[in-house]
Amino acid sequence: MNAPDKNNPFPLENYDRLCFLKNTVKNPNIIVGDYTYYDDFEDVANFEKNVKYHFDFVGDQLIIGKFCMIASNVTFIMNGAISSYPFAIFGKDWGHAMEGKSYPTKGNTVVGNDVWIGYNATIMPGITIGDGAIIASNSTVTKNVEAYSIVGGNPAQLIRKRFPEADIAQLLELQWWDWPIKKITANVQN
């Protein structure tokens, strides 16, 4: 078996603008599954720069599954953007403005497995994108996306399902992304 090394940040020889993302992310509140890749026109370090308003004190997470494909300039807007003026972050006499209160949150942003997110898409806070979904380029995702759906536009709307419902149910039951890598490699041609 000769599968790509999931721990190699740059799986394409002599090309450093595509990375297996989990090997390059430093923020502990961004969790990325194996083999998910990010392709950037300039620098893969842009990924974390494109996760906006992700403040530690809010505590939300960006969770991305396995075998996802994320294009350049995809932006994730996190929960730090849904508050009114954040007095408390500036300290001094304003530092206690949130005592006994909590910042508003829509929860974690979750991207399932085998998801393709196109160039320049924007994902709003607290969104869940189901397994196998496709997000069209230049889309703004403002509500949850069902598994194996194709969405596009601003705001993103359902274009169609990728497969008939029976096939989607079977794919969700298979959960091929959780198979051992030897089994995935043996079945990659099927």
GROMACS .gro file of C-alpha atoms in nm:
model
  190
    1MET     CA    1   0.000   0.000   0.000
    2ASN     CA    2   0.130   0.341  -0.094
    3ALA     CA    3  -0.122   0.597   0.033
    4PRO     CA    4  -0.022   0.961   0.080
    5ASP     CA    5   0.121   1.037   0.424
    6LYS     CA    6  -0.149   1.219   0.621
    7ASN     CA    7   0.123   1.375   0.837
    8ASN     CA    8   0.308   1.532   0.544
    9PRO     CA    9   0.202   1.898   0.537
   10PHE     CA   10   0.271   1.926   0.163
   11PRO     CA   11   0.165   1.604  -0.012
   12LEU     CA   12   0.238   1.731  -0.365
   13GLU     CA   13   0.607   1.727  -0.443
   14ASN     CA   14   0.755   2.073  -0.510
   15TYR     CA   15   0.422   2.248  -0.447
   16ASP     CA   16   0.367   2.436  -0.121
   17ARG     CA   17   0.032   2.605  -0.191
   18LEU     CA   18  -0.169   2.289  -0.117
   19CYS     CA   19  -0.144   2.135   0.226
   20PHE     CA   20  -0.298   1.868   0.442
   21LEU     CA   21  -0.452   2.130   0.667
   22LYS     CA   22  -0.432   1.960   1.009
   23ASN     CA   23  -0.052   1.975   0.981
   24THR     CA   24  -0.039   2.352   0.938
   25VAL     CA   25  -0.313   2.481   1.172
   26LYS     CA   26  -0.182   2.611   1.503
   27ASN     CA   27  -0.502   2.734   1.672
   28PRO     CA   28  -0.627   2.467   1.918
   29ASN     CA   29  -0.987   2.577   1.851
   30ILE     CA   30  -0.957   2.473   1.486
   31ILE     CA   31  -0.985   2.095   1.459
   32VAL     CA   32  -0.918   1.935   1.120
   33GLY     CA   33  -0.954   1.570   1.014
   34ASP     CA   34  -0.701   1.361   0.824
   35TYR     CA   35  -0.645   1.419   0.453
   36THR     CA   36  -0.846   1.741   0.441
   37TYR     CA   37  -0.660   1.974   0.213
   38TYR     CA   38  -0.647   2.347   0.162
   39ASP     CA   39  -0.528   2.505  -0.162
   40ASP     CA   40  -0.426   2.871  -0.155
   41PHE     CA   41  -0.313   3.088  -0.444
   42GLU     CA   42  -0.053   3.260  -0.224
   43ASP     CA   43   0.028   3.090   0.106
   44VAL     CA   44  -0.140   2.813   0.309
   45ALA     CA   45  -0.086   3.029   0.620
   46ASN     CA   46  -0.379   3.234   0.487
   47PHE     CA   47  -0.620   2.968   0.613
   48GLU     CA   48  -0.606   3.083   0.974
   49LYS     CA   49  -0.616   3.445   0.858
   50ASN     CA   50  -0.945   3.362   0.687
   51VAL     CA   51  -1.101   3.235   1.010
   52LYS     CA   52  -1.238   3.571   1.123
   53TYR     CA   53  -1.346   3.694   1.468
   54HIS     CA   54  -1.226   3.373   1.633
   55PHE     CA   55  -1.151   3.510   1.980
   56ASP     CA   56  -1.032   3.278   2.257
   57PHE     CA   57  -1.272   3.427   2.513
   58VAL     CA   58  -1.575   3.324   2.303
   59GLY     CA   59  -1.462   2.958   2.309
   60ASP     CA   60  -1.619   2.846   1.982
   61GLN     CA   61  -1.453   2.590   1.758
   62LEU     CA   62  -1.419   2.536   1.387
   63ILE     CA   63  -1.440   2.160   1.333
   64ILE     CA   64  -1.364   2.022   0.986
   65GLY     CA   65  -1.399   1.655   0.901
   66LYS     CA   66  -1.180   1.418   0.699
   67PHE     CA   67  -1.118   1.422   0.324
   68CYS     CA   68  -1.251   1.774   0.270
   69MET     CA   69  -1.139   2.008  -0.007
   70ILE     CA   70  -1.118   2.379   0.077
   71ALA     CA   71  -1.035   2.630  -0.195
   72SER     CA   72  -0.842   2.953  -0.170
   73ASN     CA   73  -1.005   3.252  -0.003
   74VAL     CA   74  -1.273   3.054   0.183
   75THR     CA   75  -1.373   3.259   0.489
   76PHE     CA   76  -1.519   3.129   0.812
   77ILE     CA   77  -1.694   3.397   1.020
   78MET     CA   78  -1.691   3.291   1.383
   79ASN     CA   79  -1.906   3.391   1.682
   80GLY     CA   80  -1.693   3.691   1.780
   81ALA     CA   81  -1.865   3.876   1.495
   82ILE     CA   82  -2.220   3.848   1.631
   83SER     CA   83  -2.181   4.073   1.933
   84SER     CA   84  -2.245   4.443   1.954
   85TYR     CA   85  -1.950   4.661   2.056
   86PRO     CA   86  -1.714   4.440   2.265
   87PHE     CA   87  -1.638   4.678   2.553
   88ALA     CA   88  -1.483   4.409   2.775
   89ILE     CA   89  -1.201   4.315   2.536
   90PHE     CA   90  -1.044   4.660   2.575
   91GLY     CA   91  -0.989   4.622   2.949
   92LYS     CA   92  -0.940   4.910   3.194
   93ASP     CA   93  -1.277   5.034   3.329
   94TRP     CA   94  -1.451   4.845   3.051
   95GLY     CA   95  -1.292   4.511   3.142
   96HIS     CA   96  -1.580   4.406   3.364
   97ALA     CA   97  -1.858   4.487   3.115
   98MET     CA   98  -1.935   4.117   3.063
   99GLU     CA   99  -1.918   4.002   3.425
  100GLY     CA  100  -2.211   3.773   3.495
  101LYS     CA  101  -2.295   3.768   3.124
  102SER     CA  102  -2.188   3.560   2.830
  103TYR     CA  103  -2.108   3.655   2.476
  104PRO     CA  104  -2.374   3.561   2.222
  105THR     CA  105  -2.294   3.245   2.032
  106LYS     CA  106  -2.446   3.032   1.762
  107GLY     CA  107  -2.226   2.738   1.863
  108ASN     CA  108  -1.941   2.569   1.685
  109THR     CA  109  -1.904   2.576   1.308
  110VAL     CA  110  -1.891   2.216   1.185
  111VAL     CA  111  -1.793   2.093   0.839
  112GLY     CA  112  -1.865   1.723   0.782
  113ASN     CA  113  -1.647   1.474   0.595
  114ASP     CA  114  -1.592   1.468   0.218
  115VAL     CA  115  -1.708   1.829   0.179
  116TRP     CA  116  -1.596   2.054  -0.108
  117ILE     CA  117  -1.595   2.429  -0.040
  118GLY     CA  118  -1.537   2.644  -0.348
  119TYR     CA  119  -1.328   2.954  -0.398
  120ASN     CA  120  -1.428   3.267  -0.206
  121ALA     CA  121  -1.715   3.102  -0.017
  122THR     CA  122  -1.812   3.246   0.321
  123ILE     CA  123  -1.943   3.029   0.605
  124MET     CA  124  -2.130   3.216   0.880
  125PRO     CA  125  -2.101   3.126   1.253
  126GLY     CA  126  -2.263   2.817   1.401
  127ILE     CA  127  -2.329   2.654   1.063
  128THR     CA  128  -2.322   2.276   1.017
  129ILE     CA  129  -2.235   2.147   0.671
  130GLY     CA  130  -2.333   1.783   0.625
  131ASP     CA  131  -2.109   1.506   0.492
  132GLY     CA  132  -2.052   1.505   0.117
  133ALA     CA  133  -2.191   1.856   0.061
  134ILE     CA  134  -2.065   2.093  -0.207
  135ILE     CA  135  -2.053   2.468  -0.148
  136ALA     CA  136  -2.033   2.660  -0.476
  137SER     CA  137  -1.770   2.930  -0.529
  138ASN     CA  138  -1.865   3.281  -0.407
  139SER     CA  139  -2.149   3.145  -0.189
  140THR     CA  140  -2.245   3.279   0.151
  141VAL     CA  141  -2.372   2.998   0.374
  142THR     CA  142  -2.617   3.137   0.629
  143LYS     CA  143  -2.800   2.818   0.729
  144ASN     CA  144  -2.715   2.452   0.778
  145VAL     CA  145  -2.645   2.242   0.469
  146GLU     CA  146  -2.781   1.887   0.447
  147ALA     CA  147  -2.554   1.593   0.364
  148TYR     CA  148  -2.476   1.546  -0.006
  149SER     CA  149  -2.643   1.873  -0.102
  150ILE     CA  150  -2.509   2.122  -0.353
  151VAL     CA  151  -2.571   2.482  -0.246
  152GLY     CA  152  -2.480   2.813  -0.404
  153GLY     CA  153  -2.555   3.183  -0.406
  154ASN     CA  154  -2.585   3.462  -0.152
  155PRO     CA  155  -2.746   3.348   0.064
  156ALA     CA  156  -2.666   2.991  -0.038
  157GLN     CA  157  -2.971   2.793  -0.150
  158LEU     CA  158  -3.015   2.428  -0.237
  159ILE     CA  159  -2.934   2.370  -0.604
  160ARG     CA  160  -2.991   1.996  -0.592
  161LYS     CA  161  -2.890   1.679  -0.410
  162ARG     CA  162  -2.582   1.501  -0.539
  163PHE     CA  163  -2.747   1.159  -0.537
  164PRO     CA  164  -3.090   1.001  -0.488
  165GLU     CA  165  -3.198   0.981  -0.121
  166ALA     CA  166  -3.143   0.602  -0.107
  167ASP     CA  167  -2.783   0.644  -0.223
  168ILE     CA  168  -2.726   0.925   0.028
  169ALA     CA  169  -2.855   0.703   0.309
  170GLN     CA  170  -2.620   0.425   0.199
  171LEU     CA  171  -2.319   0.662   0.183
  172LEU     CA  172  -2.397   0.797   0.527
  173GLU     CA  173  -2.420   0.443   0.660
  174LEU     CA  174  -2.090   0.342   0.496
  175GLN     CA  175  -1.897   0.636   0.643
  176TRP     CA  176  -1.608   0.549   0.413
  177TRP     CA  177  -1.397   0.831   0.561
  178ASP     CA  178  -1.369   0.630   0.883
  179TRP     CA  179  -1.242   0.316   0.711
  180PRO     CA  180  -0.879   0.215   0.769
  181ILE     CA  181  -0.656   0.381   0.509
  182LYS     CA  182  -0.567   0.038   0.362
  183LYS     CA  183  -0.935  -0.026   0.288
  184ILE     CA  184  -0.980   0.323   0.139
  185THR     CA  185  -0.672   0.273  -0.079
  186ALA     CA  186  -0.793  -0.068  -0.193
  187ASN     CA  187  -1.130   0.083  -0.292
  188VAL     CA  188  -1.018   0.415  -0.441
  189GLN     CA  189  -1.086   0.289  -0.794
  190ASN     CA  190  -1.442   0.174  -0.714
   0.00000   0.00000   0.00000
